[in-house]
Tab-separated table of C-alpha atoms in Angstrom:
chain	number	residue	atom	x	y	z
P	1	GLN	CA	103.462	146.515	71.189
P	2	ILE	CA	107.172	147.798	70.632
P	3	CYS	CA	109.448	145.458	72.207
P	4	ARG	CA	113.991	146.170	73.587
P	5	MET	CA	115.615	144.529	70.987
P	6	THR	CA	119.584	144.249	71.248
P	7	THR	CA	121.023	144.725	67.485
P	8	GLU	CA	124.814	143.801	66.558
P	9	GLY	CA	126.756	145.456	63.789
P	10	ILE	CA	129.321	144.009	62.047
P	11	THR	CA	132.558	144.784	60.314
P	12	GLY	CA	135.893	143.624	59.356
P	13	GLY	CA	138.052	144.830	56.796
P	14	ARG	CA	138.446	142.396	54.042
P	15	GLY	CA	138.958	139.340	54.113
P	16	THR	CA	138.471	139.123	57.829
P	17	GLY	CA	135.424	137.433	57.343
P	18	LYS	CA	132.975	139.218	58.296
P	19	SER	CA	129.747	137.113	56.231
P	20	THR	CA	130.823	133.821	57.096
P	21	VAL	CA	130.082	134.998	60.500
P	22	ALA	CA	127.288	136.595	59.159
P	23	GLN	CA	125.793	133.413	57.914
P	24	ILE	CA	127.002	131.849	61.303
P	25	LEU	CA	124.618	134.153	62.859
P	26	ARG	CA	121.431	133.770	60.339
P	27	GLN	CA	122.215	129.384	61.152
P	28	ARG	CA	122.086	129.858	64.685
P	29	GLY	CA	118.747	131.516	63.871
P	30	TRP	CA	119.356	135.187	63.581
P	31	PRO	CA	118.322	137.823	61.240
P	32	VAL	CA	121.173	138.957	59.497
P	33	TYR	CA	121.396	142.677	56.751
P	34	ALA	CA	124.782	142.675	53.891
P	35	SER	CA	125.379	145.607	53.511
P	36	ASP	CA	126.328	145.324	50.686
P	37	ASP	CA	123.689	143.501	49.572
P	38	THR	CA	121.108	145.887	50.596
P	39	ALA	CA	123.927	148.529	48.715
P	40	THR	CA	123.112	146.102	45.502
P	41	THR	CA	119.325	146.115	45.688
P	42	ILE	CA	119.504	150.181	45.340
P	43	MET	CA	122.170	150.803	43.275
P	44	GLU	CA	120.533	148.926	41.404
P	45	ASN	CA	117.042	149.934	41.355
P	46	ASP	CA	117.417	153.352	42.756
P	47	ALA	CA	116.098	156.012	39.516
P	48	ASP	CA	117.910	159.116	41.528
P	49	VAL	CA	121.119	157.000	42.576
P	50	HIS	CA	121.734	156.867	38.915
P	51	ARG	CA	121.231	159.849	37.890
P	52	GLU	CA	123.280	161.026	40.725
P	53	LEU	CA	126.014	158.430	39.687
P	54	VAL	CA	125.735	159.746	36.270
P	55	GLU	CA	126.633	163.247	37.020
P	56	LEU	CA	129.609	161.669	39.352
P	57	PHE	CA	131.783	159.539	37.217
P	58	GLY	CA	129.744	160.538	33.715
P	59	PRO	CA	127.899	157.889	31.404
P	60	SER	CA	130.459	155.366	31.610
P	61	ALA	CA	128.201	155.000	35.232
P	62	MET	CA	126.291	153.053	33.971
P	63	HIS	CA	125.371	149.709	31.809
P	64	ASP	CA	122.552	148.332	29.296
P	65	GLY	CA	120.392	150.688	32.685
P	66	THR	CA	122.549	149.369	35.789
P	67	PRO	CA	125.199	151.084	36.943
P	68	TYR	CA	129.584	149.450	35.580
P	69	ARG	CA	130.650	148.340	39.062
P	70	THR	CA	134.186	147.096	36.626
P	71	ALA	CA	134.213	150.934	36.067
P	72	ILE	CA	133.334	152.034	38.585
P	73	ALA	CA	135.256	150.430	40.348
P	74	ALA	CA	138.230	151.911	38.582
P	75	LEU	CA	137.694	155.610	39.746
P	76	VAL	CA	137.699	155.177	43.332
P	77	PHE	CA	139.824	153.267	44.223
P	78	GLY	CA	143.428	154.182	44.050
P	79	ASP	CA	145.942	156.109	46.539
P	80	ASP	CA	145.235	158.589	44.397
P	81	PRO	CA	143.587	162.291	46.404
P	82	GLU	CA	141.025	162.530	43.796
P	83	ALA	CA	140.299	157.815	44.453
P	84	ARG	CA	139.481	159.301	47.216
P	85	ARG	CA	137.154	162.633	46.808
P	86	ARG	CA	134.950	159.928	43.974
P	87	LEU	CA	134.322	157.244	46.504
P	88	ALA	CA	134.597	160.071	48.996
P	89	ALA	CA	131.381	160.956	47.141
P	90	LEU	CA	130.237	157.745	45.948
P	91	ASN	CA	129.683	157.404	49.596
P	92	ALA	CA	127.772	159.979	50.326
P	93	ILE	CA	124.958	159.043	47.257
P	94	VAL	CA	124.571	155.085	49.004
P	95	HIS	CA	125.782	155.378	53.059
P	96	PRO	CA	122.246	157.629	54.456
P	97	ARG	CA	120.405	154.896	52.036
P	98	VAL	CA	122.028	152.036	52.958
P	99	ARG	CA	121.007	153.431	57.276
P	100	GLU	CA	117.615	154.426	56.428
P	101	GLU	CA	116.552	150.532	54.652
P	102	HIS	CA	118.570	149.153	57.871
P	103	ARG	CA	116.362	151.416	60.264
P	104	THR	CA	113.385	150.342	58.676
P	105	ARG	CA	114.235	146.636	58.784
P	106	MET	CA	115.107	147.406	62.526
P	107	ALA	CA	112.247	149.364	63.342
P	108	GLU	CA	109.790	145.868	61.591
P	109	HIS	CA	111.598	143.462	63.494
P	110	ARG	CA	111.825	145.753	67.006
P	111	ALA	CA	107.390	145.166	66.761
P	112	MET	CA	107.944	141.472	65.611
P	113	GLY	CA	109.058	141.250	68.974
P	114	THR	CA	112.809	139.923	67.701
P	115	PRO	CA	115.051	139.344	70.109
P	116	VAL	CA	118.459	139.686	68.576
P	117	MET	CA	119.154	140.851	65.200
P	118	ALA	CA	122.536	142.015	63.094
P	119	ILE	CA	123.656	144.563	60.056
P	120	GLU	CA	127.304	143.385	58.425
P	121	SER	CA	128.535	145.886	56.995
P	122	ALA	CA	132.412	147.235	55.857
P	123	LEU	CA	131.502	150.834	56.436
P	124	LEU	CA	129.640	150.082	59.409
P	125	PHE	CA	131.495	152.448	60.560
P	126	ASP	CA	131.910	155.204	57.833
P	127	ALA	CA	128.872	154.786	56.910
P	128	GLY	CA	128.025	155.498	60.613
P	129	LEU	CA	126.181	152.415	61.117
P	130	ASP	CA	127.446	152.259	64.584
P	131	ARG	CA	125.454	154.907	65.894
P	132	GLU	CA	122.108	152.283	65.047
P	133	VAL	CA	123.638	149.542	67.083
P	134	ASP	CA	124.081	148.649	70.247
P	135	VAL	CA	127.057	145.519	70.018
P	136	VAL	CA	129.878	146.039	67.148
P	137	VAL	CA	131.598	142.875	66.895
P	138	VAL	CA	134.614	144.121	64.162
P	139	VAL	CA	135.938	140.275	63.122
P	140	ASP	CA	140.169	140.098	62.788
P	141	ALA	CA	142.796	138.105	60.822
P	142	ASP	CA	146.301	138.830	59.720
P	143	ASP	CA	147.091	140.825	56.734
P	144	ASP	CA	148.649	138.419	54.363
P	145	VAL	CA	145.942	135.528	55.629
P	146	ARG	CA	143.503	138.556	54.150
P	147	ILE	CA	145.339	139.779	51.439
P	148	ARG	CA	145.258	135.423	50.135
P	149	ARG	CA	141.861	134.986	50.299
P	150	VAL	CA	140.677	138.053	48.704
P	151	MET	CA	142.746	138.012	45.596
P	152	GLU	CA	141.367	134.434	45.480
P	153	ARG	CA	137.912	134.845	46.015
P	154	ASN	CA	137.806	138.322	43.716
P	155	LYS	CA	140.532	137.077	40.898
P	156	LEU	CA	141.927	140.623	41.545
P	157	THR	CA	145.881	141.183	41.848
P	158	ARG	CA	148.154	141.971	44.846
P	159	GLU	CA	148.177	144.984	44.732
P	160	GLN	CA	144.157	145.757	43.071
P	161	VAL	CA	143.562	144.145	46.952
P	162	LEU	CA	146.100	146.757	48.888
P	163	ALA	CA	144.387	149.245	47.158
P	164	ARG	CA	141.461	148.555	48.317
P	165	ILE	CA	142.229	147.305	52.064
P	166	ALA	CA	143.610	151.110	51.832
P	167	ALA	CA	140.481	153.219	51.439
P	168	GLN	CA	138.922	151.066	54.923
P	169	MET	CA	139.758	151.872	58.111
P	170	PRO	CA	142.860	150.710	59.455
P	171	MET	CA	142.279	147.479	61.177
P	172	ALA	CA	143.134	148.651	64.699
P	173	GLU	CA	140.805	152.252	65.018
P	174	GLN	CA	138.209	149.792	64.245
P	175	ARG	CA	138.986	146.592	66.585
P	176	SER	CA	139.423	150.332	69.851
P	177	ARG	CA	135.925	150.437	68.345
P	178	ALA	CA	134.480	147.203	69.059
P	179	ASN	CA	132.102	145.680	72.022
P	180	PHE	CA	134.176	142.273	71.075
P	181	VAL	CA	136.785	141.107	68.603
P	182	ILE	CA	136.625	137.946	66.091
P	183	ARG	CA	139.179	136.293	65.610
P	184	ASN	CA	139.318	134.451	61.965
P	185	ASP	CA	142.916	133.091	61.258
P	186	ALA	CA	142.381	129.954	62.471
P	187	GLY	CA	139.266	128.239	59.751
P	188	LEU	CA	135.696	127.400	59.805
P	189	GLU	CA	135.246	124.821	63.212
P	190	ALA	CA	136.929	127.469	65.371
P	191	LEU	CA	135.935	130.713	64.002
P	192	THR	CA	132.354	129.159	64.350
P	193	GLU	CA	133.114	128.630	68.007
P	194	SER	CA	133.951	131.704	68.627
P	195	THR	CA	131.765	133.212	66.633
P	196	ASN	CA	128.744	131.001	68.685
P	197	ALA	CA	130.963	131.835	71.955
P	198	VAL	CA	130.042	135.243	71.206
P	199	ALA	CA	126.034	135.414	69.970
P	200	ALA	CA	125.605	133.708	73.276
P	201	ARG	CA	127.208	136.189	75.511
P	202	ILE	CA	125.167	139.967	73.661
P	203	GLU	CA	121.304	137.527	74.077
P	204	ALA	CA	122.698	136.644	77.413
P	205	GLY	CA	122.887	141.072	77.223
P	206	ALA	CA	126.406	141.503	77.345
P	207	SER	CA	126.960	145.114	75.588
P	208	ALA	CA	131.153	144.220	75.673
P	209	GLY	CA	133.466	141.575	75.628
P	210	ASP	CA	136.851	141.586	77.028
P	211	GLY	CA	138.386	143.090	73.831
P	212	GLN	CA	138.481	139.700	72.153
P	213	VAL	CA	137.473	135.303	71.265
P	214	SER	CA	140.205	133.386	69.562
């Protein structure tokens, strides 16, 4: 029997804390799938993707049979039009496959009678995944906080972080397209409380918030 299942999309800019929100929901008992993990699995194991990466970037895109992520990142993150073109071309290779994989997972959970599940994706809007879910939750934080987090986490320079942030949809636009916005400036305890408050409303059948949960 096919049941009515609510699907949530979690997104936000780099360093906002999307993955932490996803983990809080997992602890609550929700199935949560991360698009980054799905994309990594596809890029590492799909021979067709390997072929398309070499066609796009040349032999340097592969190293020991797997995509050379550092080299690819250097080619696609930048302010110049050519880097933006390469990033769009890379996304055109990966996004449709990620979207199809998530559709499969949704169908499986729907058939199992799962009441609610979530997808965490930095590119929820860019990949069209927002059209696949019922509720969109955007995680947000001050720019300085985000930059510091990504510099510390990924061992990147400030300029490298800014280039990656610039490649993403502006936060103002993301917030305008969200059903709920969760702020993540005040530590893990506050984030957990905010995330659980939104989760409870979604479980209760709410599809739109009042703009922001702090």
